[in-house]
CSV table of C-alpha atoms in Angstrom, one decimal:
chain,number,residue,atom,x,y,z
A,1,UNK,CA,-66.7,-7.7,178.7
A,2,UNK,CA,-65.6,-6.2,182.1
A,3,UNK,CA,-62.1,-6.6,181.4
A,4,UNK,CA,-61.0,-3.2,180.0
A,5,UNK,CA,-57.0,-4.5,178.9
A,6,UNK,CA,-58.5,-6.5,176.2
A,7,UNK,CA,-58.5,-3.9,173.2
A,8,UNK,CA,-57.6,-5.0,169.4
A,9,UNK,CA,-55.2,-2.1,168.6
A,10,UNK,CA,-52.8,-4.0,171.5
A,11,UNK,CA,-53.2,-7.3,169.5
A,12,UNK,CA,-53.5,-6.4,166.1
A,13,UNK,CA,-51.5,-3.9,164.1
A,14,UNK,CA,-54.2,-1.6,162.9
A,15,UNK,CA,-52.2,-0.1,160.6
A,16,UNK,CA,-50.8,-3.0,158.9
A,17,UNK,CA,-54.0,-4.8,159.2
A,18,UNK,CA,-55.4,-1.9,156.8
A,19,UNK,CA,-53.3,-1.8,154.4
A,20,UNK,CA,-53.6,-6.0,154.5
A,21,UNK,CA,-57.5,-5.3,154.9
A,22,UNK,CA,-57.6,-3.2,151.8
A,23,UNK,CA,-56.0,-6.1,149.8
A,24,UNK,CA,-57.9,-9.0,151.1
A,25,UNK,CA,-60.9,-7.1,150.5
A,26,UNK,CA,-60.1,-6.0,146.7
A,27,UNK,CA,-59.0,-10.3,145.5
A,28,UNK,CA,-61.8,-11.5,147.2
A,29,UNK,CA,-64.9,-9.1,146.3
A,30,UNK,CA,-65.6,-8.5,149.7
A,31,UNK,CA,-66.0,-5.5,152.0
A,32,UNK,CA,-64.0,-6.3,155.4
A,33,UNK,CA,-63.9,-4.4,158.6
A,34,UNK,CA,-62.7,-5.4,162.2
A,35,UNK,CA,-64.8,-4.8,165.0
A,36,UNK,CA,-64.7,-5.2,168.8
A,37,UNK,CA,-67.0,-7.7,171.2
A,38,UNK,CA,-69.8,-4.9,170.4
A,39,UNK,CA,-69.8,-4.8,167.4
A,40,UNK,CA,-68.1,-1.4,167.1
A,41,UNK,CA,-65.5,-1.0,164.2
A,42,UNK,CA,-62.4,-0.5,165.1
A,43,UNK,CA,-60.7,-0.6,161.7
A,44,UNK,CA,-61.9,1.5,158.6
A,45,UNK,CA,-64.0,-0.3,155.9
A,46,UNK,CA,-62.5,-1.6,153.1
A,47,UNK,CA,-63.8,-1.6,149.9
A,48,UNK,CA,-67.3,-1.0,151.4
A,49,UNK,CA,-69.9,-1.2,148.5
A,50,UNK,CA,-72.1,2.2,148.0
A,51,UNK,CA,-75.7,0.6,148.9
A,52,UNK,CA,-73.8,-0.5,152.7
A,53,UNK,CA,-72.1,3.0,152.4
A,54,UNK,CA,-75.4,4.2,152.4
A,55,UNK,CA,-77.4,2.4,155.1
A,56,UNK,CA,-74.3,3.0,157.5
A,57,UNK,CA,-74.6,6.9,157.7
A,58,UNK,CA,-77.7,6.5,158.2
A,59,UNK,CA,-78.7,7.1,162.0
A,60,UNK,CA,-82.0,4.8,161.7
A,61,UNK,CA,-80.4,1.9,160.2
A,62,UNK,CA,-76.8,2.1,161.1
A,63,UNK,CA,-77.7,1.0,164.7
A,64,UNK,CA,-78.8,-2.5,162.8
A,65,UNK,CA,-75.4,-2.9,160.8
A,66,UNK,CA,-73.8,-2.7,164.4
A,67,UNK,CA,-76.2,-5.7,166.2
A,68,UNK,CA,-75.6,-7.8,163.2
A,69,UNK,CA,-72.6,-7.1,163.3
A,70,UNK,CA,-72.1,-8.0,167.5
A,71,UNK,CA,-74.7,-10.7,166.7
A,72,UNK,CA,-72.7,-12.6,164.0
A,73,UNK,CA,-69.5,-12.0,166.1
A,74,UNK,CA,-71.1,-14.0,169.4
A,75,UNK,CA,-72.8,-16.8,166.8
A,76,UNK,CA,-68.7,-17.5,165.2
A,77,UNK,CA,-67.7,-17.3,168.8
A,78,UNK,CA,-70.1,-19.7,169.9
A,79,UNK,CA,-69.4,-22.0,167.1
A,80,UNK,CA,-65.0,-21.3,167.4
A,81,UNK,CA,-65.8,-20.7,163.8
A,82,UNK,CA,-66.8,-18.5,160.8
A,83,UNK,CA,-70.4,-17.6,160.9
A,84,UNK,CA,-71.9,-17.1,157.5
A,85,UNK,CA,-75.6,-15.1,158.1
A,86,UNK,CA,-77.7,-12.6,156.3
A,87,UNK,CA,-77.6,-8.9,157.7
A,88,UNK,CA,-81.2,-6.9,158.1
A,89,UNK,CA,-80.9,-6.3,154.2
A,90,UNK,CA,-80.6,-10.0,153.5
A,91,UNK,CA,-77.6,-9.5,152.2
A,92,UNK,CA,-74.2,-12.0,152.8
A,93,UNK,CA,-72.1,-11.6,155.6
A,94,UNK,CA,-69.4,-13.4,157.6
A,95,UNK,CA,-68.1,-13.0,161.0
A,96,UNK,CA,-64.8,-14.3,161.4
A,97,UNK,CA,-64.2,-14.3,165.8
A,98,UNK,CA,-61.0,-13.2,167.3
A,99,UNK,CA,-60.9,-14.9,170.7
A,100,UNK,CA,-57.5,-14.3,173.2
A,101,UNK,CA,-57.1,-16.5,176.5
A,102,UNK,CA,-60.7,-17.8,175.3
A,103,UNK,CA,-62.1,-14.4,175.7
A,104,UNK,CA,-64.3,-13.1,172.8
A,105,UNK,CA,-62.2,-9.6,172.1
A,106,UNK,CA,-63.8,-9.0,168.4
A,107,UNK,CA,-64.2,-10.2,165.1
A,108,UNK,CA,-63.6,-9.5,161.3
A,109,UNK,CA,-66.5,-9.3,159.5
A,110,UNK,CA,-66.8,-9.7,155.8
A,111,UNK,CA,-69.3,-9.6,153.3
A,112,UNK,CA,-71.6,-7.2,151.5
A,113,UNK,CA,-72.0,-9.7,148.7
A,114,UNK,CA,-74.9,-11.3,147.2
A,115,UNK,CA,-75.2,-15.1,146.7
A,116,UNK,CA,-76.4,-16.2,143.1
A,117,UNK,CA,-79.7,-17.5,142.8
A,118,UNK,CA,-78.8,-21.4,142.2
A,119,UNK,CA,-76.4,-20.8,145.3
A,120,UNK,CA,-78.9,-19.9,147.7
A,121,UNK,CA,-78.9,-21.4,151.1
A,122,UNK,CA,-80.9,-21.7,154.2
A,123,UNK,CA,-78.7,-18.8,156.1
A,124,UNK,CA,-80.0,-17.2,158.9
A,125,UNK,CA,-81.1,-13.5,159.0
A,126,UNK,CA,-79.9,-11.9,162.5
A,127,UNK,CA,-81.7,-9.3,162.9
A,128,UNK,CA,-84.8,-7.8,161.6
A,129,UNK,CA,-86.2,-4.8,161.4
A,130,UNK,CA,-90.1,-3.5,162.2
A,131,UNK,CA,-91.4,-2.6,158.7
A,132,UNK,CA,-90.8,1.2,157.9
A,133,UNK,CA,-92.5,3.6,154.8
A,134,UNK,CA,-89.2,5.5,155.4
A,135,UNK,CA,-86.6,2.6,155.2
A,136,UNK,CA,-88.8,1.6,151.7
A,137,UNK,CA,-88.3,4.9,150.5
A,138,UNK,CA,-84.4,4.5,151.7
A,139,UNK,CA,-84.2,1.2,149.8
A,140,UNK,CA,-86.0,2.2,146.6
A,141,UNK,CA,-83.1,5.2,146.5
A,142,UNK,CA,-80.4,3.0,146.9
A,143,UNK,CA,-82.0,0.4,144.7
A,144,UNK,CA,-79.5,0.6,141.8
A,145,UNK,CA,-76.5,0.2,144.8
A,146,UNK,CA,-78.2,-2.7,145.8
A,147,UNK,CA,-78.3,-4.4,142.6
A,148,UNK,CA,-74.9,-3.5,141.9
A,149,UNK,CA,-73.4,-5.5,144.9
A,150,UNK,CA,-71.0,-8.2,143.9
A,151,UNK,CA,-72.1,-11.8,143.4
A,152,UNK,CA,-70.4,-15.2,144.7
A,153,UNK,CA,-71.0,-18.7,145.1
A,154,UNK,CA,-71.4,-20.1,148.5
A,155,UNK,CA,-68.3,-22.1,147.7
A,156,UNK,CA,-66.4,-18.9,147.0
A,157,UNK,CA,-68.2,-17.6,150.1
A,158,UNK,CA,-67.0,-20.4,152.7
A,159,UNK,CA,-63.3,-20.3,151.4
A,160,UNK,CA,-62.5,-17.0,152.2
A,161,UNK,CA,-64.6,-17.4,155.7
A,162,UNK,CA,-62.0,-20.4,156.3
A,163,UNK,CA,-58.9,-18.4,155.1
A,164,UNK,CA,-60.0,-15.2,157.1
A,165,UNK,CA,-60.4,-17.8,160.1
A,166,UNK,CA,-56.7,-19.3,159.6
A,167,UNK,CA,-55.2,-15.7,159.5
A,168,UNK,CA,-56.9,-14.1,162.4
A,169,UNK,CA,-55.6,-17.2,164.4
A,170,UNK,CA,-52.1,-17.0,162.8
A,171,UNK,CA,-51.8,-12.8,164.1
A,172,UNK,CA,-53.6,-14.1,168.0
A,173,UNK,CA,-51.3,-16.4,168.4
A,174,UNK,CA,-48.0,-14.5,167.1
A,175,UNK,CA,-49.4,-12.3,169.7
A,176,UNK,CA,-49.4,-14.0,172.3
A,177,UNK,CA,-46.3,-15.6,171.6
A,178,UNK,CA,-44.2,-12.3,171.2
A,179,UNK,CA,-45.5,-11.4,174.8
A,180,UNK,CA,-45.2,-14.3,176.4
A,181,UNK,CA,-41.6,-14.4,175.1
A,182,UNK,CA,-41.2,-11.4,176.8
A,183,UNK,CA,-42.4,-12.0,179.8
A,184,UNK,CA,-40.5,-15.4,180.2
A,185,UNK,CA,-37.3,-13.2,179.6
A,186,UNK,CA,-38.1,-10.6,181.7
A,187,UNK,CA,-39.1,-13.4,184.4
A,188,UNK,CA,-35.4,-14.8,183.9
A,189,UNK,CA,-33.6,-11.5,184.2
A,190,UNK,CA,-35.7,-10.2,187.2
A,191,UNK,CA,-36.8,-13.1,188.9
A,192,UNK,CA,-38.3,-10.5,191.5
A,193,UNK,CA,-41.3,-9.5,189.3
A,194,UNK,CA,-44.1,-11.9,188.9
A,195,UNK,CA,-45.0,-13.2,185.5
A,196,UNK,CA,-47.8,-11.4,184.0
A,197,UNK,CA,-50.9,-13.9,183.7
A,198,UNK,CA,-52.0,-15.0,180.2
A,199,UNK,CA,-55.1,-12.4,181.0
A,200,UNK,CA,-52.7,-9.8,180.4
A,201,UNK,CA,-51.1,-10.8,177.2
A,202,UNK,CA,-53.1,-8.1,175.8
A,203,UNK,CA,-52.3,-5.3,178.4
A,204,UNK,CA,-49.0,-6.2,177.7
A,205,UNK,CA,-47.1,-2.6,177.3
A,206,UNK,CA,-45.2,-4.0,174.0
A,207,UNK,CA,-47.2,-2.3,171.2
A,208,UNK,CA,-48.6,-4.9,168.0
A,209,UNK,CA,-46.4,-2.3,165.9
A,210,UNK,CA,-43.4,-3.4,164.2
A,211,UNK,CA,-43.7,-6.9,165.0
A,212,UNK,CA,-39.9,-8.4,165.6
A,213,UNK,CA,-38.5,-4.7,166.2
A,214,UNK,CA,-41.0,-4.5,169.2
A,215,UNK,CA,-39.9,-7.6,170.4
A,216,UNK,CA,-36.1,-6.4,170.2
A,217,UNK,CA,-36.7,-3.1,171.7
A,218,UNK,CA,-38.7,-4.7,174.9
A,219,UNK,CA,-36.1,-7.2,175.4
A,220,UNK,CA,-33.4,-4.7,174.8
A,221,UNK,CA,-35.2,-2.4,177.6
A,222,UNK,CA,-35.3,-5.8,179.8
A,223,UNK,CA,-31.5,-6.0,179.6
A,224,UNK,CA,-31.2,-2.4,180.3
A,225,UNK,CA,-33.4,-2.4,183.3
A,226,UNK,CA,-31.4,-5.6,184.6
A,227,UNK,CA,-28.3,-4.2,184.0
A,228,UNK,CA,-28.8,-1.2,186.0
A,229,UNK,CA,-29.8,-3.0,189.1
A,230,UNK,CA,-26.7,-5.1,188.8
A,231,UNK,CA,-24.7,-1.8,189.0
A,232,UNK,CA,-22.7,-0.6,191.9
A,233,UNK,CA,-23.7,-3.3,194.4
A,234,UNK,CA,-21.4,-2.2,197.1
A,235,UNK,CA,-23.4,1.3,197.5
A,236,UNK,CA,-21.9,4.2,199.0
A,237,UNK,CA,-21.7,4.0,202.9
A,238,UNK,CA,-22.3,7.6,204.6
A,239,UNK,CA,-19.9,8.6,207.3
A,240,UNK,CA,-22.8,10.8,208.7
A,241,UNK,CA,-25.2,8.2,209.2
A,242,UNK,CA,-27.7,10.7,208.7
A,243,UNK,CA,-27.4,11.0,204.9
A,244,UNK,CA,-27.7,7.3,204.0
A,245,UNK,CA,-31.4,7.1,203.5
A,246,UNK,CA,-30.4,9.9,200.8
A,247,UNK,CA,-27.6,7.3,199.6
A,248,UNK,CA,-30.1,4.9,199.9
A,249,UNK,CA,-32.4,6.7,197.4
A,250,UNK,CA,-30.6,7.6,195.3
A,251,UNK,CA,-28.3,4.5,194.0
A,252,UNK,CA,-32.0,3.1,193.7
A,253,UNK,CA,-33.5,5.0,191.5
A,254,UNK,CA,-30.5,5.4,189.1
A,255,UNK,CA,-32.8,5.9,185.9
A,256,UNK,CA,-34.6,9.0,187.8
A,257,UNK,CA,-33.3,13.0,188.1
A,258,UNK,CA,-33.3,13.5,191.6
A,259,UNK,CA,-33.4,17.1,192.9
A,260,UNK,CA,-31.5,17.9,196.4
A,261,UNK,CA,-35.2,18.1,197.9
A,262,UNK,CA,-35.7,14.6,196.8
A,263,UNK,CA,-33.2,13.6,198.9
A,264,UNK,CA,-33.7,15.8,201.4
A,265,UNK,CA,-37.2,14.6,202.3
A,266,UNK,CA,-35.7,11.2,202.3
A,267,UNK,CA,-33.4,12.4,205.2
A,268,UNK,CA,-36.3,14.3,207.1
A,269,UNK,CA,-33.6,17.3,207.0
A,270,UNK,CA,-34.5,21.1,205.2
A,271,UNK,CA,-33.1,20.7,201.9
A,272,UNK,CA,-30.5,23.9,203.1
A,273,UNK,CA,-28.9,21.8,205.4
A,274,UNK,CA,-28.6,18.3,203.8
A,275,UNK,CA,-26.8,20.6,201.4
A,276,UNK,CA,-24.4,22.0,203.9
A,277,UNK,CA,-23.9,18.0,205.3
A,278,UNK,CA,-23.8,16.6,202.3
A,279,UNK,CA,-21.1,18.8,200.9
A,280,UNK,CA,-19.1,18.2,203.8
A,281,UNK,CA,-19.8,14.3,203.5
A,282,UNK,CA,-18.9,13.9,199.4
A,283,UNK,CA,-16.7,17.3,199.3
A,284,UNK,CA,-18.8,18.8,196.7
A,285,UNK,CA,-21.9,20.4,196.1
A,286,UNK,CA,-24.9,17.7,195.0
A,287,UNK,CA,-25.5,19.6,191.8
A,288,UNK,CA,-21.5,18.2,191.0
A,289,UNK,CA,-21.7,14.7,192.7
A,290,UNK,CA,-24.6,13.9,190.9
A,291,UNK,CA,-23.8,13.5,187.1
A,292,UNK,CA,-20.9,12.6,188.0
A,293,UNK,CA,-21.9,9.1,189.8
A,294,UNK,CA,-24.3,8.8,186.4
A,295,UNK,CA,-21.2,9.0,184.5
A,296,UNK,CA,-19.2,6.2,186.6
A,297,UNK,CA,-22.7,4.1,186.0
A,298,UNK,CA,-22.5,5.3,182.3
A,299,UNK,CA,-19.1,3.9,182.1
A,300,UNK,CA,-20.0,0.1,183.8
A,301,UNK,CA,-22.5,-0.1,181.6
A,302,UNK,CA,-20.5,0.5,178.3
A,303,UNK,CA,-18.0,-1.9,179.4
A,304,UNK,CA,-20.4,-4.5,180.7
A,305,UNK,CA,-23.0,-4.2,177.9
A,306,UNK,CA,-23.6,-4.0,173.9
A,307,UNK,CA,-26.6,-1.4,174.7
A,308,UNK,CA,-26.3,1.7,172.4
A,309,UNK,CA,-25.3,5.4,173.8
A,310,UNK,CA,-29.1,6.3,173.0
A,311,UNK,CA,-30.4,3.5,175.8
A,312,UNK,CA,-27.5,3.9,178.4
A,313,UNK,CA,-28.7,7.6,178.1
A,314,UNK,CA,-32.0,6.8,178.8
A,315,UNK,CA,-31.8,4.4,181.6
A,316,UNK,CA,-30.1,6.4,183.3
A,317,UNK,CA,-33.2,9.8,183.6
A,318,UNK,CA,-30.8,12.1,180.9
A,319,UNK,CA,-33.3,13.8,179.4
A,320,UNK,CA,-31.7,13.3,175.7
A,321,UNK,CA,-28.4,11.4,174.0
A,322,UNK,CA,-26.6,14.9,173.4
A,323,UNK,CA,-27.1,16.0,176.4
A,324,UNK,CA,-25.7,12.7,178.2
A,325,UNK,CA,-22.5,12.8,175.2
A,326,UNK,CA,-21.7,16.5,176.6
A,327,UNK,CA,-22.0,15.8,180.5
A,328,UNK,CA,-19.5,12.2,179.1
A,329,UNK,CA,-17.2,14.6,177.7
A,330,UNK,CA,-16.9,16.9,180.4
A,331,UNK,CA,-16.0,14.4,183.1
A,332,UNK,CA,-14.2,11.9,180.6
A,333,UNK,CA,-12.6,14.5,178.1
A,334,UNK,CA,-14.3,11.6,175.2
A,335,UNK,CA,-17.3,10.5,173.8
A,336,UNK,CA,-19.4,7.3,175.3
A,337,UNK,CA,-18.0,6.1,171.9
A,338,UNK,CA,-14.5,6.3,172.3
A,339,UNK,CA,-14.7,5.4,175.6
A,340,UNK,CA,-16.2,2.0,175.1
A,341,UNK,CA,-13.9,1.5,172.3
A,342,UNK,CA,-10.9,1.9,173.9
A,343,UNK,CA,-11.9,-0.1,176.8
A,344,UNK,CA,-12.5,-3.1,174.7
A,345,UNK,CA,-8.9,-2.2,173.0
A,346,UNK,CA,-7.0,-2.5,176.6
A,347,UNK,CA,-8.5,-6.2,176.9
């Protein structure tokens, strides 16, 4: 897979997956770990049984657990189903595929259990290995591990293949609903920005953590970002025309900190003597001018918008909330608070 933006941990909550993971695996008997499109885990193992524990660390035969593992992932993908195989050992596995935008991104894989003898079936072994006097002497000294591996019916086998299948669709496509929710909204608010294609679902900067509270929080930033750049429309028009580009700049990157050599680059001008122009443009110094224009912002937005003190902070490059309260109160003689309340009072 060339694509690099299609990784699990931006799909699936790895940390909730474990600690769902860890319970699936305990009710049903069965070892489970999530892998990517090479068969590399990219979850922990859950209730891995001791013979498995054993083959794993080994260097020799590890490499084997990973091709079955890739192996039984491209067969389910193949089939848009779960695969039910033996692994080199001959023991039961299932490969369960997780496919986004019908790209193959991973699969759950599930197993490490033993069919009973009046269960067996014609399942295919993946991958085998050349015969070895050393992975003999490897089995013989796991042999009580291997007999000690849980037993199931194929029955008991295929309905938790099927329920492991319904689940891994049910998290995709929440997935992929959250960010295309999000990208219809920003698409709505900023009809200037393209709308992401369904390729970048995945890439999507919302993080799979939280679930509903990422959603709020993206959508919240969304409304943020859109309500800055309704801000201040009429922008400030510079008697020396000299200093606009520096007006310019500046009322357009409103959520940035920009230093007086910012804007002085912008002019072409020494940064010594856009401060002598300047002061004599604005009649202060730009170390005064500029909070205070972030404060005038800081005040549209509490009266134009529900956004907390923490986000108006923020968006607008203070480098923390108490900061942005104490550079309020200076020019305002009240908090962002108070100041929003008693606007909404006087309506």
């Amino acid at each position: 897979m060339s694509n690099p933006l299609f990784k699990l941990e931006n799909i699936i909550d790895l940390e909730k997956w474990h600690v769902l993971q860890d319970s699936l695996a305990l009710v049903t008997k069965m070892a489970i770990i999530t892998v990517n499109y090479k068969g590399i885990p990219v979850s922990r193992h859950s209730y891995c049984q001791p013979f498995c524990q054993g083959v794993r660390k080994d260097d020799v035969l590890s490499p084997f657990c990973q091709k079955c593992d890739a192996r039984g992932g491209l067969e389910a993908v193949r089939l848009n189903a779960p695969y039910i195989y033996k692994c080199h050992f001959n023991i039961i596995d299932i490969a369960v595929p997780i496919i986004i935008d019908n790209q193959y991104i991973g699969a759950v894989m599930a197993g490490q259990i033993r069919l009973r003898d009046s269960d067996q079936q014609q399942l295919e072994q993946l991958v085998s290995r050349p015969p070895s006097a050393d992975t003999e002497l490897k089995f013989q000294a796991l042999e009580a591990e291997y007999a000690s591996l849980p037993t199931l019916t194929y029955d008991e086998v295929s309905t938790t293949a099927n329920m492991l299948f319904h689940l891994c669709n049910y998290i995709v496509e929440e997935a992929i609903t959250k960010n295309a929710t999000i990208q219809m909204y920003k698409k709505t608010l900023l009809p200037e920005a393209p709308l992401s294609p369904a390729v970048d679902y995945a890439a999507s900067p919302v993080p799979a953590v939280g679930g509903l509270q990422a959603i709020q929080n993206e959508l919240t930033n969304t409304l943020v970002e859109h309500s800055i750049k309704e801000l201040s429309v009429s922008q400030y028009r510079a008697a020396n025309p000299l200093l606009q580009p520096a007006f310019d700049y500046l009322y357009q990157h409103k959520n940035k900190n920009l230093t007086l050599a910012d804007l002085a680059r912008q002019c072409h001008i020494s940064p010594s003597y856009f401060s002598r122009i300047f002061t004599r443009e604005t009649g202060e110094n730009y170390s005064a001018f500029a909070p205070r224009l972030k404060i005038e912002w800081a005040k549209q937005l509490l009266k134009a918008t529900e956004q907390p003190v923490n986000r108006i902070s923020d968006a607008l490059g203070f480098c923390d909330a108490g900061y942005f309260i104490k550079t309020f109160k200076k020019f305002e003689h009240l908090t962002p608070a108070v100041y929003r309340s008693r606007y909404r009072d006087e309506e």
